[in-house]
XYZ file of C-alpha atoms in Angstrom:
670
model
C 0.654 13.013 21.833
C -0.987 11.454 18.785
C -3.419 12.605 16.126
C -5.196 9.901 14.191
C -6.505 9.877 10.642
C -7.970 7.114 8.516
C -4.853 6.415 6.443
C -2.042 7.777 8.579
C -1.040 8.391 12.153
C 0.713 11.482 13.490
C 2.667 10.886 16.680
C 4.670 13.524 18.565
C 7.488 12.605 20.926
C 7.762 14.731 24.052
C 11.276 13.360 24.650
C 13.010 14.720 21.545
C 10.395 16.905 19.907
C 10.335 14.833 16.707
C 6.994 14.062 15.085
C 6.409 10.822 13.176
C 3.896 10.663 10.333
C 3.154 7.001 9.601
C 1.397 6.115 6.343
C -0.857 3.060 6.398
C -3.571 3.226 3.757
C -6.713 1.565 5.015
C -7.726 -1.782 3.480
C -4.709 -1.863 1.156
C -1.487 -3.855 1.155
C 0.405 -0.935 -0.393
C 0.492 2.787 0.253
C -0.625 4.817 -2.757
C -1.300 8.532 -2.970
C -4.992 8.395 -3.673
C -7.060 11.539 -3.322
C -8.148 10.689 0.221
C -4.537 10.036 1.280
C -3.412 13.325 -0.290
C -6.196 15.141 1.560
C -5.128 13.611 4.876
C -1.495 14.550 4.252
C -2.608 18.138 3.673
C -4.570 18.060 6.919
C -1.529 16.682 8.763
C 0.726 19.400 7.339
C -1.781 21.985 8.519
C -1.701 20.561 12.038
C 2.104 20.490 12.044
C 2.463 23.994 10.666
C 0.280 25.389 13.450
C 2.294 23.592 16.145
C 5.746 22.950 14.614
C 7.818 20.032 15.942
C 11.611 20.075 16.011
C 11.578 17.684 13.078
C 9.245 15.424 11.097
C 9.935 11.846 9.991
C 7.600 10.367 7.363
C 7.577 6.560 7.298
C 5.367 3.624 6.314
C 3.649 0.982 8.383
C 3.338 -1.311 5.334
C 5.655 -4.329 5.127
C 5.509 -3.984 1.328
C 7.269 -0.648 1.239
C 7.138 3.133 1.559
C 4.808 4.519 -1.144
C 4.064 2.925 -4.524
C 3.161 6.254 -6.121
C -0.128 7.741 -7.197
C -3.285 5.674 -7.429
C -3.151 4.550 -11.065
C -6.878 3.799 -10.987
C -7.456 7.537 -10.682
C -5.531 8.117 -13.924
C -7.924 5.851 -15.766
C -10.819 8.074 -14.708
C -9.310 11.264 -16.142
C -11.645 12.334 -18.922
C -10.371 15.813 -19.743
C -7.286 18.027 -19.719
C -8.900 20.033 -16.915
C -9.165 16.903 -14.775
C -5.525 16.102 -15.489
C -4.488 19.594 -14.403
C -6.465 19.282 -11.172
C -4.809 15.952 -10.361
C -1.351 17.316 -11.076
C -2.033 20.545 -9.214
C -3.121 18.688 -6.089
C 0.181 16.810 -5.784
C 2.339 19.726 -6.920
C 0.915 22.076 -4.290
C 1.001 19.446 -1.542
C 4.686 18.672 -2.049
C 5.577 22.356 -2.375
C 3.892 22.787 0.999
C 5.938 19.920 2.419
C 9.136 21.483 1.057
C 8.479 24.840 2.742
C 7.407 23.551 6.162
C 9.331 25.584 8.764
C 11.113 22.613 10.319
C 13.387 19.774 9.077
C 11.631 16.894 7.308
C 12.874 13.386 6.536
C 11.584 10.410 4.571
C 12.500 7.051 6.106
C 12.345 4.635 3.180
C 12.142 0.886 3.412
C 10.987 -1.100 0.386
C 9.602 0.487 -2.756
C 9.553 4.265 -3.090
C 8.077 4.817 -6.508
C 6.699 7.715 -8.533
C 4.759 10.071 -6.286
C 6.341 8.325 -3.309
C 9.796 9.427 -4.427
C 8.467 12.899 -5.267
C 7.219 13.155 -1.683
C 10.605 12.008 -0.405
C 12.384 14.568 -2.616
C 10.268 17.329 -1.078
C 11.720 16.388 2.327
C 15.033 17.885 3.409
C 16.550 14.451 4.110
C 16.150 10.833 3.035
C 17.295 7.710 4.900
C 17.062 4.379 3.063
C 17.127 0.936 4.618
C 19.839 -1.284 3.153
C 17.706 -4.194 1.977
C 17.263 -5.754 -1.485
C 13.597 -4.709 -1.563
C 14.412 -1.015 -1.207
C 13.996 0.505 -4.667
C 13.612 4.139 -5.671
C 12.296 5.191 -9.087
C 10.307 7.679 -11.137
C 8.703 5.256 -13.622
C 6.035 7.620 -14.989
C 7.608 7.639 -18.440
C 6.726 3.942 -18.733
C 3.062 4.888 -18.308
C 3.282 7.598 -20.955
C 3.074 10.393 -18.382
C 5.519 12.675 -16.559
C 6.600 12.962 -12.879
C 4.608 16.159 -12.437
C 4.432 16.326 -8.631
C 7.876 17.884 -8.377
C 10.151 15.117 -9.608
C 11.261 16.991 -12.732
C 12.265 19.941 -10.562
C 13.715 18.377 -7.419
C 15.519 15.273 -8.715
C 17.962 17.289 -10.908
C 18.413 19.770 -8.047
C 19.310 16.896 -5.725
C 21.553 14.569 -7.754
C 22.427 16.596 -10.849
C 20.895 16.688 -14.294
C 22.697 13.727 -15.973
C 21.767 11.137 -13.357
C 18.295 12.606 -12.879
C 17.481 12.556 -16.585
C 18.742 8.992 -16.854
C 16.329 7.899 -14.123
C 13.380 9.912 -15.420
C 13.793 9.019 -19.102
C 14.244 5.278 -18.516
C 12.058 4.753 -15.452
C 14.701 2.449 -14.018
C 15.049 1.993 -10.281
C 18.067 2.227 -8.002
C 18.696 0.233 -4.858
C 19.523 1.667 -1.451
C 23.295 1.697 -1.881
C 23.124 3.252 -5.329
C 20.732 5.882 -3.975
C 23.346 6.822 -1.379
C 26.081 6.977 -4.027
C 23.974 9.274 -6.195
C 23.099 11.574 -3.291
C 19.452 10.607 -3.608
C 19.692 9.277 -0.044
C 21.601 11.006 2.729
C 22.124 7.776 4.654
C 21.919 4.053 3.849
C 21.603 2.039 7.040
C 20.596 -1.416 8.321
C 17.029 -1.790 9.500
C 18.034 -2.194 13.145
C 19.367 1.389 13.337
C 17.064 3.054 10.812
C 14.795 4.863 13.285
C 17.712 6.156 15.353
C 19.504 7.293 12.203
C 16.371 9.162 11.137
C 16.061 10.884 14.541
C 19.687 11.953 14.541
C 19.682 13.249 10.965
C 16.401 15.184 11.178
C 17.765 17.094 14.201
C 21.312 17.464 12.858
C 20.941 20.842 11.175
C 22.741 19.413 8.170
C 22.174 21.232 4.879
C 20.030 19.733 2.137
C 22.100 17.640 -0.271
C 23.102 19.283 -3.538
C 25.057 17.888 -6.482
C 28.781 18.635 -6.810
C 29.695 22.122 -8.029
C 30.857 20.791 -11.380
C 27.380 19.409 -12.118
C 25.342 22.449 -11.103
C 25.716 24.393 -14.390
C 24.120 21.409 -16.162
C 20.930 22.239 -14.283
C 21.365 25.932 -15.063
C 23.006 27.768 -17.967
C 23.962 24.536 -19.771
C 20.478 23.029 -19.638
C 19.953 23.509 -23.357
C 23.050 21.515 -24.306
C 22.166 18.686 -21.911
C 18.581 18.542 -23.166
C 19.615 18.550 -26.835
C 21.972 15.640 -26.293
C 19.357 13.715 -24.345
C 16.764 14.272 -27.090
C 19.072 12.695 -29.649
C 19.554 9.666 -27.414
C 15.811 9.321 -26.853
C 15.037 9.729 -30.568
C 17.292 6.780 -31.387
C 15.049 4.499 -29.318
C 11.591 6.057 -29.045
C 10.031 8.302 -31.710
C 8.025 11.222 -30.357
C 4.842 10.197 -32.170
C 4.817 6.864 -30.313
C 6.247 7.912 -26.954
C 5.809 11.655 -26.322
C 6.439 11.436 -22.558
C 10.270 11.446 -22.546
C 10.301 14.471 -24.836
C 7.800 16.199 -22.561
C 10.021 15.517 -19.540
C 12.970 17.149 -21.297
C 10.943 20.161 -22.406
C 9.363 20.709 -18.989
C 12.722 20.408 -17.225
C 14.601 22.617 -19.684
C 12.039 25.328 -20.416
C 9.567 25.360 -17.543
C 11.623 24.653 -14.427
C 10.144 21.188 -13.972
C 6.624 22.607 -13.535
C 4.151 20.841 -15.834
C 1.435 23.324 -14.849
C 3.441 26.163 -16.397
C 3.393 24.638 -19.889
C 0.971 26.382 -22.298
C -1.890 24.191 -23.486
C -0.758 24.346 -27.131
C 2.795 23.150 -26.359
C 3.643 19.502 -27.261
C 4.775 18.946 -23.645
C 1.559 20.224 -22.083
C -0.719 18.060 -20.017
C -3.383 18.737 -22.619
C -1.161 17.298 -25.364
C -0.142 14.254 -23.325
C -3.682 13.309 -22.341
C -5.161 14.132 -25.749
C -3.323 11.202 -27.332
C -4.281 7.573 -26.635
C -0.642 6.640 -25.967
C -0.723 7.342 -22.231
C -3.999 5.495 -21.707
C -2.637 2.560 -23.705
C 0.555 2.426 -21.627
C -1.496 2.605 -18.432
C -3.513 -0.278 -19.862
C -0.249 -2.197 -20.334
C 0.601 -1.516 -16.690
C -2.664 -3.146 -15.586
C -2.070 -6.063 -17.962
C 1.309 -6.567 -16.334
C -0.253 -6.477 -12.886
C -2.767 -9.101 -13.977
C 0.038 -11.408 -15.102
C 1.831 -10.880 -11.805
C -1.362 -11.880 -10.032
C -1.216 -15.372 -11.531
C 2.019 -15.929 -9.623
C 0.741 -14.897 -6.216
C 0.475 -17.895 -3.900
C -3.165 -18.773 -3.377
C -5.272 -21.802 -2.611
C -3.297 -25.028 -2.697
C -0.234 -23.163 -4.053
C -0.177 -20.782 -1.081
C 2.410 -22.812 0.809
C 4.653 -23.464 -2.198
C 8.118 -21.921 -1.858
C 10.489 -23.546 -4.378
C 13.992 -23.901 -2.994
C 15.557 -26.540 -5.227
C 15.317 -26.693 -9.018
C 16.644 -29.540 -11.140
C 17.282 -28.675 -14.801
C 17.903 -31.394 -17.368
C 19.728 -30.116 -20.429
C 22.697 -27.749 -20.152
C 22.366 -26.127 -23.559
C 21.756 -22.421 -24.007
C 18.176 -22.499 -22.713
C 18.683 -25.016 -19.919
C 21.918 -23.436 -18.758
C 20.447 -19.947 -18.732
C 17.324 -21.098 -16.875
C 19.583 -22.736 -14.283
C 21.670 -19.571 -13.948
C 18.599 -17.394 -13.421
C 17.257 -19.740 -10.746
C 20.595 -19.748 -8.933
C 20.835 -15.955 -9.063
C 17.410 -15.609 -7.439
C 18.561 -17.689 -4.477
C 17.459 -21.223 -5.316
C 19.694 -24.277 -5.208
C 20.036 -25.634 -8.742
C 21.310 -28.982 -9.949
C 22.109 -28.968 -13.674
C 22.135 -32.324 -15.438
C 23.485 -33.358 -18.825
C 25.305 -36.375 -20.225
C 28.684 -35.421 -18.778
C 30.525 -32.603 -17.068
C 32.006 -31.443 -20.366
C 28.542 -30.503 -21.614
C 27.726 -28.706 -18.350
C 30.940 -26.655 -18.121
C 30.029 -24.056 -20.794
C 26.725 -23.389 -19.037
C 28.531 -22.753 -15.750
C 30.971 -20.426 -17.514
C 28.079 -18.462 -19.045
C 26.396 -18.359 -15.633
C 29.519 -16.848 -14.063
C 29.500 -14.087 -16.676
C 25.794 -13.488 -16.027
C 26.369 -13.285 -12.266
C 29.197 -10.798 -12.778
C 26.909 -8.566 -14.839
C 24.157 -8.746 -12.221
C 26.313 -8.225 -9.125
C 26.188 -4.812 -7.451
C 28.290 -2.970 -4.910
C 32.035 -2.648 -4.463
C 34.522 -5.193 -5.758
C 34.383 -7.365 -2.632
C 30.572 -7.320 -2.510
C 30.324 -8.289 -6.166
C 32.798 -11.114 -5.672
C 30.748 -12.492 -2.774
C 27.524 -12.358 -4.780
C 29.108 -14.189 -7.704
C 30.686 -16.820 -5.455
C 27.463 -17.518 -3.556
C 25.473 -17.806 -6.789
C 28.020 -20.209 -8.271
C 27.872 -22.245 -5.068
C 24.131 -22.644 -5.628
C 24.626 -23.875 -9.218
C 25.723 -27.509 -8.932
C 26.831 -29.584 -11.941
C 24.988 -32.886 -11.649
C 25.737 -35.245 -14.565
C 24.279 -38.234 -12.721
C 21.037 -36.516 -11.686
C 21.412 -36.895 -7.927
C 19.517 -33.642 -7.331
C 16.341 -34.911 -8.981
C 15.052 -36.605 -5.837
C 15.266 -33.359 -3.803
C 13.904 -30.914 -6.358
C 10.700 -28.915 -5.911
C 10.677 -28.081 -9.626
C 12.117 -30.194 -12.445
C 12.574 -28.516 -15.833
C 13.388 -30.431 -19.006
C 15.257 -28.329 -21.590
C 16.658 -30.878 -24.040
C 16.362 -30.815 -27.841
C 12.910 -30.812 -29.479
C 12.400 -34.532 -30.031
C 9.183 -36.105 -28.832
C 10.536 -39.604 -28.155
C 13.584 -38.277 -26.333
C 11.379 -36.156 -24.071
C 9.028 -39.064 -23.398
C 11.907 -41.327 -22.406
C 13.346 -38.632 -20.152
C 10.091 -37.961 -18.313
C 9.493 -41.650 -17.736
C 12.764 -41.662 -15.770
C 12.091 -38.288 -14.125
C 8.706 -39.384 -12.813
C 10.239 -42.407 -11.102
C 12.966 -40.357 -9.406
C 11.206 -37.116 -8.481
C 9.347 -36.251 -5.294
C 5.631 -37.056 -5.524
C 4.669 -33.377 -5.211
C 7.404 -31.929 -7.432
C 6.405 -29.796 -10.420
C 7.464 -31.634 -13.582
C 7.815 -29.177 -16.454
C 8.928 -29.163 -20.048
C 10.386 -26.102 -21.764
C 9.185 -27.305 -25.149
C 8.333 -24.565 -27.630
C 6.504 -26.622 -30.259
C 5.388 -30.029 -28.898
C 2.043 -30.678 -27.247
C 2.087 -31.302 -23.514
C -0.381 -34.179 -23.975
C 1.936 -35.954 -26.412
C 4.897 -35.811 -24.033
C 2.768 -36.754 -21.017
C 1.849 -40.165 -22.466
C 5.118 -41.471 -21.022
C 4.035 -40.688 -17.461
C 2.003 -43.044 -15.323
C 0.229 -39.893 -14.098
C 0.008 -37.558 -17.118
C -1.581 -34.841 -14.955
C 1.828 -34.204 -13.376
C 3.275 -32.631 -16.523
C 3.006 -28.907 -17.218
C 4.820 -26.578 -19.559
C 7.065 -23.745 -18.375
C 8.122 -22.114 -21.613
C 10.916 -19.540 -21.365
C 12.035 -17.312 -24.219
C 15.542 -16.556 -25.380
C 17.430 -14.707 -23.962
C 16.118 -16.056 -20.685
C 17.478 -13.259 -18.500
C 15.944 -10.470 -20.580
C 12.574 -11.754 -21.759
C 9.926 -10.931 -19.128
C 7.250 -13.434 -20.175
C 7.052 -17.152 -19.407
C 4.173 -19.244 -20.737
C 2.712 -21.664 -18.167
C 1.211 -24.348 -20.380
C -1.714 -26.548 -19.414
C -2.069 -29.891 -21.121
C -5.482 -31.507 -21.402
C -4.917 -33.358 -18.116
C -2.524 -31.016 -16.290
C -3.232 -30.671 -12.575
C -4.483 -27.165 -11.703
C -2.583 -27.279 -8.415
C 0.690 -27.921 -10.224
C -0.062 -25.196 -12.769
C -0.556 -22.795 -9.866
C 2.767 -23.861 -8.403
C 4.446 -23.371 -11.757
C 3.137 -19.805 -11.900
C 4.412 -19.132 -8.363
C 7.824 -20.427 -9.432
C 7.833 -18.117 -12.457
C 7.083 -15.062 -10.288
C 9.862 -16.097 -7.915
C 12.155 -15.494 -10.904
C 10.608 -12.013 -11.334
C 9.026 -13.112 -14.606
C 5.431 -12.725 -15.789
C 3.489 -16.023 -15.931
C 0.958 -16.297 -18.757
C -1.473 -19.236 -18.530
C -1.913 -20.832 -21.962
C -3.437 -24.048 -23.266
C -1.396 -26.666 -25.053
C -1.664 -25.909 -28.776
C 0.831 -25.595 -31.641
C 3.121 -22.686 -30.789
C 1.085 -21.855 -27.652
C 0.480 -18.088 -27.924
C 3.741 -16.284 -28.620
C 5.213 -18.559 -31.268
C 1.783 -18.971 -32.819
C 1.577 -15.230 -33.475
C 5.257 -14.669 -34.262
C 5.536 -17.386 -36.881
C 3.038 -16.025 -39.426
C 4.373 -12.516 -38.826
C 7.934 -13.584 -39.601
C 6.702 -15.634 -42.543
C 4.999 -12.643 -44.120
C 8.199 -10.629 -43.679
C 10.232 -13.347 -45.411
C 7.654 -13.469 -48.183
C 8.206 -9.770 -48.757
C 11.940 -10.430 -49.030
C 11.284 -13.227 -51.517
C 9.368 -10.676 -53.610
C 12.451 -8.473 -53.828
C 11.942 -6.033 -50.976
C 15.246 -5.554 -49.146
C 15.425 -6.972 -45.603
C 16.507 -3.519 -44.420
C 13.341 -1.991 -45.843
C 11.114 -4.632 -44.280
C 12.727 -4.167 -40.878
C 12.612 -0.371 -41.095
C 8.884 -0.478 -41.845
C 8.141 -2.551 -38.741
C 10.430 -0.564 -36.457
C 8.624 2.566 -37.659
C 5.369 0.808 -36.784
C 6.675 0.416 -33.229
C 8.313 -2.994 -33.032
C 11.552 -3.144 -31.010
C 13.318 -5.118 -33.737
C 12.481 -5.852 -37.358
C 11.129 -9.319 -38.230
C 13.999 -10.276 -40.554
C 16.581 -9.331 -37.952
C 14.491 -11.261 -35.441
C 14.663 -14.396 -37.604
C 18.437 -13.957 -37.847
C 18.647 -13.514 -34.063
C 16.519 -16.555 -33.256
C 18.479 -18.647 -35.728
C 17.384 -19.601 -39.213
C 17.599 -23.293 -38.424
C 15.394 -22.872 -35.358
C 12.882 -20.776 -37.290
C 12.781 -23.368 -40.062
C 12.419 -26.305 -37.674
C 9.764 -24.562 -35.592
C 7.847 -23.691 -38.733
C 7.919 -27.276 -39.926
C 6.842 -28.544 -36.520
C 3.878 -26.176 -36.558
C 2.966 -26.829 -40.185
C 3.638 -30.534 -40.442
C 5.966 -32.406 -42.723
C 5.856 -31.850 -46.469
C 5.439 -28.058 -46.345
C 7.977 -26.084 -48.348
C 9.901 -23.209 -46.732
C 10.655 -19.876 -48.402
C 13.463 -20.696 -50.909
C 15.979 -18.177 -49.546
C 15.455 -19.366 -45.976
C 15.992 -22.988 -47.017
C 19.059 -22.077 -49.063
C 20.673 -20.154 -46.222
C 20.124 -23.007 -43.775
C 21.426 -25.561 -46.290
C 24.562 -23.460 -46.702
C 25.186 -23.258 -42.962
C 24.278 -19.576 -42.736
C 22.107 -19.615 -39.644
C 22.041 -15.942 -38.692
C 23.675 -14.185 -35.779
C 25.253 -17.295 -34.299
C 27.207 -18.112 -37.494
C 27.889 -14.523 -38.548
C 25.729 -14.699 -41.674
C 22.027 -15.002 -42.343
C 19.796 -12.531 -44.098
C 22.365 -10.049 -42.786
C 26.083 -10.370 -42.123
C 26.818 -10.071 -38.378
C 29.893 -8.483 -36.811
C 30.469 -8.353 -33.053
C 26.875 -9.388 -32.458
C 25.362 -6.634 -34.605
C 23.575 -6.932 -37.934
C 25.364 -5.069 -40.709
C 22.594 -3.397 -42.647
C 22.665 -1.541 -45.913
C 20.702 1.543 -46.870
C 16.951 1.531 -46.390
C 15.014 2.060 -49.579
C 11.621 3.667 -49.980
C 9.103 1.835 -47.823
C 6.107 0.679 -49.899
C 2.759 1.983 -48.690
C 1.005 -0.508 -46.450
C 4.047 -2.747 -45.975
C 3.917 -2.660 -42.166
C 0.148 -3.242 -42.124
C 0.557 -6.201 -44.480
C 3.209 -7.862 -42.316
C 1.439 -7.177 -39.016
C -1.932 -8.442 -40.283
C -1.095 -12.171 -39.882
C 0.033 -11.504 -36.306
C -3.250 -9.755 -35.527
C -5.232 -12.594 -37.073
C -3.260 -15.227 -35.163
C -3.788 -13.378 -31.864
C -7.542 -13.286 -32.500
C -7.508 -16.984 -33.399
C -5.696 -17.870 -30.166
C -8.481 -16.204 -28.201
C -11.202 -17.852 -30.249
C -9.541 -21.263 -29.838
C -9.129 -20.838 -26.089
C -5.317 -20.837 -26.088
C -5.595 -17.818 -23.793
C -8.644 -16.959 -21.732
C -9.435 -13.574 -23.234
C -8.258 -10.762 -25.490
C -6.537 -8.895 -22.650
C -4.303 -11.878 -21.932
C -3.533 -12.193 -25.636
C -2.500 -8.534 -25.670
C -0.389 -9.007 -22.534
C 1.327 -12.111 -23.892
C 2.131 -10.584 -27.271
C 3.448 -7.337 -25.744
C 5.673 -8.996 -23.141
C 6.569 -12.010 -25.270
C 7.325 -10.292 -28.585
C 7.746 -6.615 -27.754
C 4.679 -5.681 -29.817
C 4.411 -1.877 -29.735
C 3.271 -1.156 -26.144
C 1.928 2.287 -27.033
C -0.849 0.564 -29.017
C -2.132 -1.261 -25.926
C -1.621 -4.659 -27.590
C -2.546 -6.207 -30.938
C -6.240 -6.806 -30.337
C -6.679 -3.473 -28.588
C -4.942 -1.916 -31.594
C -7.419 -3.591 -33.955
C -10.328 -2.323 -31.884
C -8.889 1.195 -31.804
C -8.600 1.185 -35.565
C -12.333 0.428 -35.739
C -11.660 -2.575 -37.911
C -14.609 -4.863 -38.357
C -12.423 -7.747 -39.411
C -8.786 -8.673 -39.668
C -7.338 -9.396 -43.071
C -7.343 -13.137 -43.607
C -3.906 -14.596 -42.969
C -2.299 -18.031 -43.236
C -3.220 -20.393 -40.426
C -0.598 -21.256 -37.837
C -0.012 -24.449 -39.773
C 1.353 -22.310 -42.601
C 3.844 -20.609 -40.334
C 7.314 -20.005 -41.708
C 7.328 -22.873 -44.133
C 4.910 -21.935 -46.900
C 5.930 -19.487 -49.588
C 3.970 -18.023 -52.428
């Protein structure tokens, strides 16, 4: 017997008495818990409660996954605290209803199970996850500046224990199927071929709901206060409450209100009223949509729709080239890595092995297999034999125009006619390099940032003649690496370096004036930056910062005296152990922070804001939203502001303080 709805299907089996509720949101590639879907779920629960089955399995008909959470578009339409309470109340009551249904319930999870999707699954008695790489479970609300208010703050600690639950809720990180089973978040982790049978057997098993071990239960009871206090200290070290109130709200709601956001008084800092009164949540939701827009550039479409890169050839086995090659190999592509000889390639392979070991998951044998297979895909190729088979060719040699021209003249002759030819240059114009090609339109830029594995943004650079089809393929390749492709035009510094350079320059100017590096960095971290600008210069490398500045400014410009002196003395920052700071075990050794002068952060940020505006005006990026996206994901610019240009608009500024042009970057001093 079946009952049909618009977004789901309810099917009852006469053979075993198990009902199946299949979610398939109409006209959408992904299941989200929009208001109409929530209403249909309530109607289905009503039907089931009146005629109870022996068990209920909730599953998805979408190839993309289980449920991707609430409909974020609905959050953007919340215009009052009352509206926020209604939205939260709808999900809270629905999942409480699911939890008290008078028969066993089970969520069969394949693919993503995110936010409200996981809260729905937690309201079920059982959870079965399909053992596939795409299966991911998470409560990422904190990353949107909100809280998992549909039961996650109550049921996740009850299911897996407070320490693991708080870690997931406060970071927003996901776990795969096997880790979910280890945590107790999933009752079973099974291959796809037996998933439905496993669900049938478990939902009728009579097995008790999973609870954390006895030793962990007091941490979700009488010891809550101690756990919460410790967690607050850890959060405070990374995210101040005034910038990111959501993690503090999660802790307060869990500790003091039983995980029920609706029970929090309106005047409490953790209340829904407090969260939605501030612009932080709306700004972080804005960042989410900016991220989705960047992802969209990498979706195969048009002439790039059939592009599936399988073989990448990287020329240059230095830090950047080697790390790009390692990332490509880890994501499943065959990679040939070329340099002058095997001796130059060996360190890159050694670094890749360490990277693979960090990324591998599972037991010892599983990790060993993953590392071995990835290393098998990374092939040292000093003679460049892989060039002729590559779908993507990436040049990552030193920043010398003539050397790059000579290389691409050879690459063009040896590569497949339809291969993407890309340079990883950070400061040279695509047009200038492309003069060496018989078909300059073949060259595009694919500009990674260091460290390659951690930085989410990759600039896809269009030269004046770059082929749009190849640019589309480059963006598809970037998404294959799980990175965010940002289309930019060829211009000095593109977007990210063009905004970073004047920002770092202004910070170094402040140091030249006698303000301690520690004070400068503290001012910008307090503003919301992930790392201070002086420490950033040390991390990038003083020689690289100086050379990039000169390349952007042109020859003859004078650098800040202390920067030039440090480079002349061989003190290049983190990599040599001494720069503006001494470095020990990879960490800057900082002295005491003095009093921060009023307006210091605004002064140092102003050139960045001006440069971002200029990049939009000059057409380096298509619009202000893309500038905001690029600067957030490429520099870590305070996400809670919504991006630099959004920040300017929110401050009701009519103009940005005039700042040095990009040509002044790094190398001019007062």
